[in-house]
Structure formats: structure tokens, C-alpha cells
Amino acid sequence: MDSLLCDELIQEIFQKLPAPSSSAVSLVSKRWLRLYRTSKTALSLRLSDHDSSVSSLSSLLSHYPFLSSLSILSADSTAATAATLSAQILSEIRNFCTKLRSLRLLAGPVARSSLVSLSSACNRLNSLSISISRPLNFRWVVNFPALRSLSISVSSGEGFETGLNYGDWEWETEELGLQSLCLSGLRAGDWGAGWLWRSCKNLRQLRLRGCETVGDGGSFSSFVECLPDLREVELRTCRSIADGVLLKLVENCRNLTSLLVYDGGSREGLLQFLSHHRSNLQTLDLRLPLDLDNEHLVAIATNLRTSLSSLRLQSCCLVTGDGLKAISATFGSRLEELALINCDVVERESGLLATMGQSLKKLKRLDLSYNEMLLDKDFISMIVSCNSLTDLNLRGCKCLTEAAIVAVLKSCKNLDTIDIVHCSGIQAKTVELSILNLPKLRLLKVEEDKVYDVVRTSASRRFIDIVF
């Protein structure tokens, strides 16, 4: 049979195999090993030892000539060798991976000269994730004409590039094709990002992580130029600039559909945004334990009543049942996703979930994860009204038992995904009940020791993926 199948057909079969079994086919014969390697378009590597890993990297990459996606992580490179390691890795990539479209390199800061050399060999690259050093210089981006997604982490150490002009107003603005941009680790006093903001006229997604500045000194003057067409914004641990960014979004962004703010900002700044923003915001994701209260929820219910379809709240310590009831009463006919993650109000106020469930009958995705003291009676009082659910996350709800899952089986016949990891009150027997009695289930997340062999066989026959 092997001799009757041509190389192209075997490669096509390999590409359709599920991930757990795809690597096993490489053990059949040398021919299958060669075909398996040439059929691979994505590869993820972790380098454990600097010298031995880099020396064998060229040999490894030479066996995968059609890679379009490559991710490389260095486990233990020191600050002194990180830059050298990155340069060596990029040299090997230039030699063997000319068809790359996506590259993620987490092995130390990358020199501008290495990036310019990479662009000449990998001119199809449309997604790049790297680390760079100070002083900041982003003008190398123009050498990647196909680049659409860029993620940059600024190294905590001092830069190895010298002689750069901090006054980037003198640099000629370019028209970049970037649509997604992520910047991490900008510190107070950093310059150099102003040119990037002025050159990103087509930006749709912006993510700022652990940033103390927008890289334009103390000014937002260049930053506002990338805002008009933004659709999605993420601010993670950016307390010193969160209010400024939110204010600029109110003034300059009319197309925003998704906002995420984690661990930073002020009550007043967020309230001003929620009260005055005029875009059709559809997704709002907030983790602000000490900065979010009922006043914000009332502003959401008042100002976003015609657009919001997804609301995610994490660790909302200051929110009470009155605020959440205002949300459910306003969005009952529209809200499709609700997350109340580690929000003790659902445990603290008996009857709250029941009231919300009666209003949110169109809910499709519900996340109550890490509410460790959530009891069966409160959960069941909500779930009996949520007949449209397709995705349920109960991870870390330690007090829930079999009774909660039985209620799910009776009420949620459309459920296709359920997460019950770290639910110590839910045992193996209940897992089996879920697999046998949820007709549309396709993904189950649970601990491995709660799934017997016979249950795995049953899940496989019904095309249910079990993730541990």
C-alpha cells in the first residue's frame, strides 16, 4: 500500500491528521519521516542549551523547507549572551526559512542590523514578535512591506545600539501596512515611538502591556494619529497612561468595538470613558479590583445599551448586586457573553444569579470560573433559565457538585464547550454523564484522572475533544 501512494497524497493525509497522532507517522519509515517534515508548515522550538541548540538548529531547519510559521523560545540565555543568541538564530532563519509568514522569537533583544538582514530573505513576513533594546528605533519596520502584525517587547536592560536620534520628529513619516500592534515595557523617558504612531494610519488593533508611556516623551501628540480607525484596544498594567489613552479614545476614535483594561487606571478616568464614548462598543473586558464600582456599571447600562454583546468582569471587589442587576435588566435581550470571574458578589448575595438568569435568556457564553465558594443552589437557580448556552466555564468552582452538572444536562442541550477543571466536587462519574448526555458537546476540559479509558473511547466515537 505504501508504494501505491504518491508523495503528494501522503503529505495531504499528514496535514489532516490531528496533532496528537501526526508526529507518530514519522516513525514508520525514513520516507514517511521525510514527507512528514516537508508537509509541516508550523514549528515551535524551545532551546535548552545555548551552544548545542544553536549548532543543531541549522540541521533541524533544513529538514522543514516549507515552514510558514516558526516560534522559538530560549530557556536560559543570560543577558550577556541574549543578543548574540538572537543574531545567530536569525542568521539560520535567513538561510533556511525564506517562506516564513509568521515569526515569534523570544531569545533576547534583536539588533536593528539583524532585522534589516532578515527582511531581505523573508520578504513575505506578515507577523513578527520580538524583543528589542533601548534606545528605541522602529524605522526598520519599513523593510517588511508585507508586515501586518507586530509585537515588540522592550528589553529591561540598556540597549546595544548607539548613535540614534532621540528626536524622531526629524524622521520622515512612512505609510506602514500594520493593522495590529503590541508594545510591552515602554518606560518613562522612552522616545522613538512617535514615528511609529504617525506611520500607522491603518491600525485596527492596539495592545499596550506594562507601559509607563506611549514612547513619545510626556506627550500624546503623535499617539492620537493612529487612533481614528482602531477597532480593538488592550491596556494591561498601564496605570500611568490608562486615563490618558482612554481620554484620547473618546476624542479621536469612533470605530472602537472592543476594549480591555486590566490592572490600571482610575475610577474617574474609566467613568469618563464609559459615560462619553460614542462608538458601538461590543466587547468590554475589565479587571480592576479597586477601580470598578456600581457607578461604572450604571454608565455601561446607560451609554452602551444598544451595542454591548459581551461583558467580562474579573475580581470586581467593589461591585454589588444592584450594579449587576442593572446590567442584566438592560442587556437581557442582547448580551451573548457574560463573565464574572473571581467576583465574590455572586457568592455574597444570595438570589443574584437567579435574577440575572431570568433576564439573560439569550446568553450563549457564561464564565463563572474561580468563584470558589459558589454553591449548587445559586448556580442552578441561574442555569435553569440559560437554555441558549453553548459555552460554560466553571473552572476552579470547588463547591459545585454533581447536582450542578445534572442541572446543566437538563437545561443546556446546545452546550458544545464546558470547562470543569479544578472542580473538586465533580467526580469521574459526573464527567461520564456529561459526555453521554450533552448531544452537541465537542470540547470538554477536565483533569486526566477523572476520565476512564471507556469514557475516552465513548468521547472519541462522538468526536468530543478532551483537554487536560
Coordinates of C-alpha atoms in Angstrom, one line a residue:
M1 CA 0.0 0.0 0.0
D2 CA 2.8 2.4 0.8
S3 CA 4.3 2.0 -2.7
L4 CA 1.0 2.8 -4.3
L5 CA 0.6 6.2 -2.6
C6 CA 2.4 9.1 -4.1
D7 CA 4.3 11.6 -2.0
E8 CA 1.7 14.4 -2.5
L9 CA -1.2 12.2 -1.3
I10 CA 0.7 11.1 1.8
Q11 CA 1.6 14.7 2.6
E12 CA -2.0 15.7 2.3
I13 CA -3.1 12.9 4.6
F14 CA -0.4 14.0 7.2
Q15 CA -1.8 17.6 7.1
K16 CA -5.3 16.4 8.0
L17 CA -4.2 14.2 11.0
P18 CA -5.0 15.6 14.5
A19 CA -1.9 16.9 16.4
P20 CA -1.5 14.0 18.9
S21 CA -1.1 11.4 16.2
S22 CA 0.6 13.4 13.4
S23 CA 4.1 13.0 14.9
A24 CA 3.8 9.3 15.3
V25 CA 3.7 8.7 11.5
S26 CA 7.3 9.9 11.2
L27 CA 8.4 6.7 13.0
V28 CA 7.0 4.4 10.2
S29 CA 9.9 4.8 7.7
K30 CA 12.5 7.2 6.5
R31 CA 10.3 8.1 3.6
W32 CA 7.4 9.0 5.9
L33 CA 9.8 10.9 8.1
R34 CA 10.9 13.0 5.1
L35 CA 7.4 13.6 3.9
Y36 CA 6.2 14.4 7.4
R37 CA 8.8 17.1 7.7
T38 CA 8.2 18.6 4.3
S39 CA 4.4 18.7 5.0
K40 CA 4.9 20.7 8.2
T41 CA 4.2 24.4 7.8
A42 CA 4.3 25.4 11.5
L43 CA 7.0 24.6 14.1
S44 CA 7.6 25.6 17.7
L45 CA 11.0 25.1 19.3
R46 CA 12.4 25.6 22.8
L47 CA 16.2 25.9 23.0
S48 CA 17.5 24.5 26.3
D49 CA 21.3 24.9 25.9
H50 CA 22.8 27.8 24.0
D51 CA 25.8 26.2 22.2
S52 CA 24.3 22.8 21.4
S53 CA 20.9 24.1 20.4
V54 CA 22.1 26.8 18.0
S55 CA 24.7 24.4 16.4
S56 CA 21.9 21.9 15.6
L57 CA 19.3 24.5 14.6
S58 CA 20.6 24.7 11.0
S59 CA 20.4 21.0 10.6
L60 CA 16.9 20.9 12.0
L61 CA 15.5 23.8 9.9
S62 CA 17.0 22.3 6.8
H63 CA 14.5 19.4 7.1
Y64 CA 11.5 21.7 7.1
P65 CA 11.7 23.7 3.8
F66 CA 8.0 24.8 3.7
L67 CA 7.7 26.4 7.1
S68 CA 5.3 29.4 7.1
S69 CA 5.1 29.8 10.9
L70 CA 8.0 29.5 13.4
S71 CA 8.2 30.1 17.1
I72 CA 11.5 29.9 19.0
L73 CA 11.9 30.3 22.8
S74 CA 15.3 30.3 24.6
A75 CA 15.0 28.7 28.0
D76 CA 18.1 30.0 29.8
S77 CA 20.0 32.6 27.8
T78 CA 21.7 35.2 30.0
A79 CA 21.5 38.9 29.4
A80 CA 25.2 38.9 28.3
T81 CA 24.6 36.3 25.6
A82 CA 21.0 37.0 24.6
A83 CA 21.8 39.5 21.8
T84 CA 24.4 37.1 20.3
L85 CA 21.9 34.2 20.5
S86 CA 19.2 36.1 18.7
A87 CA 21.6 37.2 16.0
Q88 CA 22.7 33.5 15.5
I89 CA 19.1 32.3 15.3
L90 CA 18.1 34.9 12.8
S91 CA 21.1 34.0 10.7
E92 CA 19.9 30.4 10.5
I93 CA 16.3 31.5 9.8
R94 CA 17.5 33.7 6.9
N95 CA 19.3 30.6 5.4
F96 CA 16.5 28.1 5.7
C97 CA 13.1 29.7 6.2
T98 CA 12.6 32.1 3.3
K99 CA 8.9 31.2 3.0
L100 CA 8.1 32.4 6.6
R101 CA 4.9 34.4 7.1
S102 CA 4.9 34.4 10.9
L103 CA 7.9 34.5 13.3
R104 CA 7.9 34.6 17.1
L105 CA 11.4 34.9 18.6
L106 CA 11.8 35.0 22.4
A107 CA 15.5 34.6 22.8
G108 CA 16.8 38.0 23.7
P109 CA 16.8 41.5 22.1
V110 CA 17.3 41.7 18.4
A111 CA 19.6 44.2 16.8
R112 CA 18.4 46.5 14.1
S113 CA 21.0 45.3 11.7
S114 CA 19.8 41.7 12.1
L115 CA 16.2 42.7 11.4
V116 CA 17.3 44.5 8.2
S117 CA 19.1 41.4 7.0
L118 CA 16.1 39.2 7.9
S119 CA 13.8 41.4 5.8
S120 CA 15.9 40.7 2.6
A121 CA 15.4 37.0 3.0
C122 CA 11.9 36.8 4.5
N123 CA 10.1 39.4 2.5
R124 CA 6.7 37.6 2.9
L125 CA 6.7 38.0 6.7
N126 CA 3.3 39.4 7.8
S127 CA 3.5 38.6 11.6
L128 CA 6.6 39.3 13.8
S129 CA 7.0 39.1 17.6
I130 CA 10.4 40.0 19.0
S131 CA 12.3 41.8 21.8
I132 CA 14.4 45.0 21.2
S133 CA 16.7 47.1 23.3
R134 CA 16.9 50.8 24.1
P135 CA 17.2 53.4 22.6
L136 CA 14.1 52.8 20.6
N137 CA 14.2 52.9 16.8
F138 CA 11.4 51.4 14.8
R139 CA 12.4 52.6 11.3
W140 CA 13.5 49.1 10.3
V141 CA 9.8 48.2 10.0
V142 CA 9.7 49.8 6.6
N143 CA 11.9 46.9 5.3
F144 CA 9.0 44.5 5.9
P145 CA 6.4 45.6 3.3
A146 CA 4.1 42.6 4.0
L147 CA 4.1 43.1 7.8
R148 CA 0.5 43.4 9.2
S149 CA 1.0 42.3 12.8
L150 CA 3.9 43.4 15.0
S151 CA 4.5 42.6 18.7
I152 CA 7.6 44.2 20.4
S153 CA 8.8 43.8 24.0
V154 CA 11.3 46.4 25.1
S155 CA 14.2 44.7 26.9
S156 CA 14.7 45.8 30.5
G157 CA 18.5 46.2 30.1
E158 CA 20.3 49.1 28.3
G159 CA 20.5 49.0 24.6
F160 CA 23.4 47.9 22.5
E161 CA 22.5 50.3 19.6
T162 CA 24.2 53.7 19.7
G163 CA 24.2 56.9 17.8
L164 CA 20.4 57.1 17.3
N165 CA 18.5 60.3 17.2
Y166 CA 16.0 60.6 20.1
G167 CA 14.2 63.4 18.2
D168 CA 12.1 61.2 15.9
W169 CA 10.2 64.2 14.6
E170 CA 13.1 64.6 12.1
W171 CA 12.4 61.2 10.6
E172 CA 10.3 61.1 7.5
T173 CA 6.9 59.5 8.1
E174 CA 6.3 56.3 6.2
E175 CA 2.9 54.7 5.3
L176 CA 3.1 51.3 7.0
G177 CA 0.6 48.5 6.4
L178 CA 0.5 47.4 10.1
Q179 CA -3.0 46.5 11.3
S180 CA -2.1 45.0 14.7
L181 CA 0.5 46.4 17.1
C182 CA 1.5 45.3 20.6
L183 CA 4.1 47.2 22.6
S184 CA 5.4 45.9 26.0
G185 CA 7.6 47.5 28.6
L186 CA 7.8 51.2 27.5
R187 CA 9.4 53.2 30.4
A188 CA 9.0 56.8 31.4
G189 CA 11.5 58.8 29.3
D190 CA 11.5 56.5 26.3
W191 CA 11.4 58.2 22.9
G192 CA 11.2 56.8 19.5
A193 CA 7.6 55.5 19.2
G194 CA 6.3 58.8 17.9
W195 CA 7.4 58.0 14.3
L196 CA 5.6 54.6 14.6
W197 CA 2.3 56.2 15.7
R198 CA 2.5 58.7 12.8
S199 CA 3.2 56.0 10.3
C200 CA 0.4 53.6 11.4
K201 CA -2.6 55.0 9.5
N202 CA -4.3 51.6 9.1
L203 CA -4.1 50.3 12.6
R204 CA -7.1 48.2 13.7
Q205 CA -5.8 46.6 16.9
L206 CA -3.6 48.1 19.6
R207 CA -2.2 46.4 22.7
L208 CA -0.1 48.1 25.4
R209 CA 1.3 46.0 28.2
G210 CA 3.3 47.1 31.2
C211 CA 3.8 50.6 29.7
E212 CA 4.5 53.8 31.6
T213 CA 4.5 55.9 28.5
V214 CA 3.4 55.9 24.8
G215 CA 7.1 56.4 23.9
D216 CA 6.6 60.0 22.9
G217 CA 8.0 61.7 25.9
G218 CA 5.2 63.0 28.1
S219 CA 3.1 63.9 25.0
F220 CA 0.2 62.1 23.3
S221 CA 0.5 64.3 20.2
S222 CA 1.8 61.6 17.8
F223 CA -0.1 58.8 19.5
V224 CA -3.5 60.2 18.5
E225 CA -2.7 59.9 14.8
C226 CA -3.1 56.1 14.9
L227 CA -6.5 56.1 16.7
P228 CA -9.2 57.0 14.2
D229 CA -9.6 53.6 12.6
L230 CA -8.9 51.4 15.7
R231 CA -11.3 48.6 16.4
E232 CA -9.7 46.9 19.4
V233 CA -7.7 48.3 22.3
E234 CA -6.0 46.4 25.2
L235 CA -4.4 48.1 28.2
R236 CA -2.7 45.7 30.6
T237 CA -0.9 47.1 33.7
C238 CA -0.6 50.6 32.2
R239 CA -1.8 52.6 35.2
S240 CA 0.2 55.7 34.5
I241 CA -1.1 56.2 31.0
A242 CA -4.5 54.4 31.1
D243 CA -6.5 57.6 31.8
G244 CA -4.7 59.5 29.0
V245 CA -5.3 56.7 26.5
L246 CA -9.0 56.4 27.4
L247 CA -9.4 60.2 27.0
K248 CA -7.8 60.2 23.6
L249 CA -10.1 57.3 22.5
V250 CA -13.1 59.3 23.5
E251 CA -11.9 62.3 21.5
N252 CA -10.4 60.5 18.4
C253 CA -11.9 57.0 18.0
R254 CA -15.4 56.4 16.6
N255 CA -15.0 52.8 15.4
L256 CA -13.9 51.0 18.6
T257 CA -15.7 47.7 19.1
S258 CA -13.6 46.0 21.8
L259 CA -11.8 47.4 25.0
L260 CA -9.8 45.5 27.6
V261 CA -8.4 47.2 30.7
Y262 CA -6.5 45.2 33.3
D263 CA -4.8 46.3 36.5
G264 CA -4.5 50.1 36.0
G265 CA -6.3 53.3 35.6
S266 CA -8.6 55.4 37.9
R267 CA -12.3 55.3 38.7
E268 CA -12.8 58.8 37.3
G269 CA -10.9 58.2 34.1
L270 CA -12.8 55.0 33.3
L271 CA -16.1 56.6 34.2
Q272 CA -15.5 59.5 31.8
F273 CA -14.8 57.0 29.0
L274 CA -17.9 54.8 29.7
S275 CA -20.1 57.9 30.0
H276 CA -18.9 59.8 26.9
H277 CA -17.6 57.3 24.4
R278 CA -19.8 57.3 21.3
S279 CA -18.6 54.2 19.3
N280 CA -20.6 51.0 19.0
L281 CA -18.6 49.1 21.7
Q282 CA -19.5 45.4 21.6
T283 CA -17.0 43.8 23.9
L284 CA -15.8 45.2 27.3
D285 CA -13.3 43.2 29.4
L286 CA -12.3 44.7 32.8
R287 CA -10.1 43.5 35.6
L288 CA -10.0 46.5 38.0
P289 CA -10.4 45.2 41.6
L290 CA -10.2 48.6 43.3
D291 CA -11.2 50.9 40.4
L292 CA -14.6 49.4 39.3
D293 CA -17.8 50.0 41.2
N294 CA -21.6 50.3 40.6
E295 CA -21.3 53.7 39.1
H296 CA -19.4 52.3 36.2
L297 CA -21.9 49.5 35.7
V298 CA -24.7 52.1 35.6
A299 CA -22.7 54.1 33.0
I300 CA -22.3 50.9 30.9
A301 CA -26.1 50.2 31.1
T302 CA -26.9 53.8 30.2
N303 CA -24.4 54.5 27.4
L304 CA -23.8 51.1 25.8
R305 CA -27.3 49.7 25.9
T306 CA -27.6 49.5 22.1
S307 CA -24.3 47.9 21.2
L308 CA -22.7 45.8 24.0
S309 CA -22.9 42.0 23.5
S310 CA -20.0 40.8 25.7
L311 CA -19.2 41.9 29.2
R312 CA -16.3 40.3 31.1
L313 CA -15.5 41.3 34.7
Q314 CA -12.8 39.9 36.9
S315 CA -12.1 40.3 40.6
C316 CA -14.8 43.1 40.9
C317 CA -14.5 43.6 44.6
L318 CA -16.5 46.8 44.9
V319 CA -19.4 45.8 42.7
T320 CA -22.7 44.9 44.4
G321 CA -25.8 43.0 43.2
D322 CA -27.6 46.3 42.4
G323 CA -25.0 47.1 39.7
L324 CA -25.2 43.7 38.1
K325 CA -28.9 43.7 38.2
A326 CA -28.9 46.9 36.3
I327 CA -26.7 45.2 33.7
S328 CA -28.9 42.2 33.3
A329 CA -32.1 44.3 33.1
T330 CA -30.7 46.5 30.4
F331 CA -29.0 43.9 28.2
G332 CA -31.3 41.0 28.7
S333 CA -32.3 40.7 25.1
R334 CA -28.8 41.4 23.6
L335 CA -26.0 40.1 25.9
E336 CA -24.4 37.0 24.5
E337 CA -21.4 36.6 26.7
L338 CA -21.1 37.3 30.5
A339 CA -18.0 36.6 32.6
L340 CA -17.9 37.1 36.4
I341 CA -14.5 35.6 37.2
N342 CA -13.5 35.6 40.9
C343 CA -16.3 38.0 41.7
D344 CA -17.3 37.4 45.3
V345 CA -20.6 39.2 44.8
V346 CA -22.1 36.1 43.2
E347 CA -21.3 34.2 46.4
R348 CA -22.1 37.1 48.8
E349 CA -25.6 37.9 47.6
S350 CA -28.0 35.0 47.5
G351 CA -30.5 35.2 44.7
L352 CA -28.4 37.4 42.5
L353 CA -27.6 34.8 39.9
A354 CA -31.3 33.7 39.8
T355 CA -32.4 37.2 39.0
M356 CA -29.7 37.7 36.3
G357 CA -30.5 34.3 34.7
Q358 CA -34.2 35.2 34.3
S359 CA -33.2 38.3 32.4
L360 CA -30.3 37.0 30.3
K361 CA -32.2 34.3 28.3
K362 CA -30.1 34.9 25.1
L363 CA -26.8 34.2 26.8
K364 CA -24.6 31.9 24.8
R365 CA -21.3 32.1 26.8
L366 CA -21.1 32.1 30.6
D367 CA -17.9 32.2 32.6
L368 CA -18.1 31.8 36.4
S369 CA -14.6 30.5 36.9
Y370 CA -12.7 30.8 40.2
N371 CA -15.7 31.6 42.3
E372 CA -14.5 29.0 44.8
M373 CA -17.5 29.4 47.2
L374 CA -20.2 29.3 44.6
L375 CA -22.9 26.8 45.8
D376 CA -25.1 24.4 43.8
K377 CA -28.3 26.2 44.7
D378 CA -27.1 29.6 43.4
F379 CA -25.7 28.2 40.2
I380 CA -28.7 26.0 39.5
S381 CA -31.1 28.9 40.0
M382 CA -29.4 30.7 37.2
I383 CA -28.6 27.9 34.8
V384 CA -32.2 26.7 34.5
S385 CA -33.0 29.9 32.7
C386 CA -30.0 29.9 30.3
N387 CA -31.3 27.5 27.7
S388 CA -29.2 29.0 24.9
L389 CA -25.8 28.4 26.4
T390 CA -23.1 27.0 24.1
D391 CA -20.0 27.6 26.2
L392 CA -19.8 27.2 30.0
N393 CA -16.7 27.8 32.2
L394 CA -16.8 26.6 35.8
R395 CA -13.0 26.2 36.3
G396 CA -12.0 26.5 39.9
C397 CA -15.6 26.4 41.3
K398 CA -14.6 23.9 44.1
C399 CA -18.0 23.8 45.8
L400 CA -20.1 22.7 42.8
T401 CA -21.1 19.0 42.8
E402 CA -22.9 16.5 40.6
A403 CA -26.2 18.3 41.2
A404 CA -24.9 21.4 39.3
I405 CA -23.9 19.3 36.3
V406 CA -27.2 17.4 36.2
A407 CA -29.0 20.8 36.0
V408 CA -26.7 21.7 33.1
L409 CA -27.6 18.5 31.3
K410 CA -31.3 19.2 31.6
S411 CA -31.2 22.9 30.7
C412 CA -28.3 23.4 28.2
K413 CA -28.9 21.0 25.3
N414 CA -26.9 23.2 22.9
L415 CA -23.7 23.2 25.0
D416 CA -20.6 22.4 22.9
T417 CA -17.8 23.5 25.3
I418 CA -17.6 23.0 29.1
D419 CA -14.6 23.6 31.5
I420 CA -14.7 21.8 34.8
V421 CA -11.0 21.8 35.7
H422 CA -10.2 22.1 39.4
C423 CA -13.8 21.5 40.4
S424 CA -13.1 19.1 43.2
G425 CA -16.7 18.4 44.0
I426 CA -17.3 17.0 40.5
Q427 CA -16.1 13.4 40.1
A428 CA -15.4 10.9 37.3
K429 CA -19.0 9.6 37.2
T430 CA -20.3 13.2 36.5
V431 CA -17.8 13.6 33.7
E432 CA -19.1 10.4 32.1
L433 CA -22.7 11.8 32.4
S434 CA -21.7 14.9 30.6
I435 CA -20.2 13.0 27.7
L436 CA -23.2 10.8 27.4
N437 CA -26.0 13.4 27.8
L438 CA -24.8 16.5 26.0
P439 CA -25.7 15.8 22.4
K440 CA -23.8 18.8 20.9
L441 CA -20.7 18.6 23.1
R442 CA -17.4 19.0 21.2
L443 CA -14.9 20.1 23.8
L444 CA -14.5 19.1 27.5
K445 CA -11.8 20.4 29.8
V446 CA -11.2 18.3 32.8
E447 CA -8.4 16.6 34.9
E448 CA -7.0 13.5 33.3
D449 CA -7.6 11.3 36.4
K450 CA -11.3 11.9 36.0
V451 CA -11.5 10.3 32.6
Y452 CA -11.5 6.5 32.4
D453 CA -10.5 4.6 29.2
V454 CA -14.1 3.6 28.4
V455 CA -15.1 7.3 28.7
R456 CA -12.3 8.3 26.3
T457 CA -13.5 5.7 23.8
S458 CA -17.0 7.0 24.0
A459 CA -15.9 10.6 23.6
S460 CA -13.8 9.6 20.6
R461 CA -16.7 8.0 18.9
R462 CA -18.8 11.1 19.3
F463 CA -15.9 13.4 18.1
I464 CA -15.5 15.0 21.5
D465 CA -12.1 16.5 22.3
I466 CA -11.0 16.1 25.9
V467 CA -8.4 18.6 27.0
F468 CA -6.5 18.1 30.3

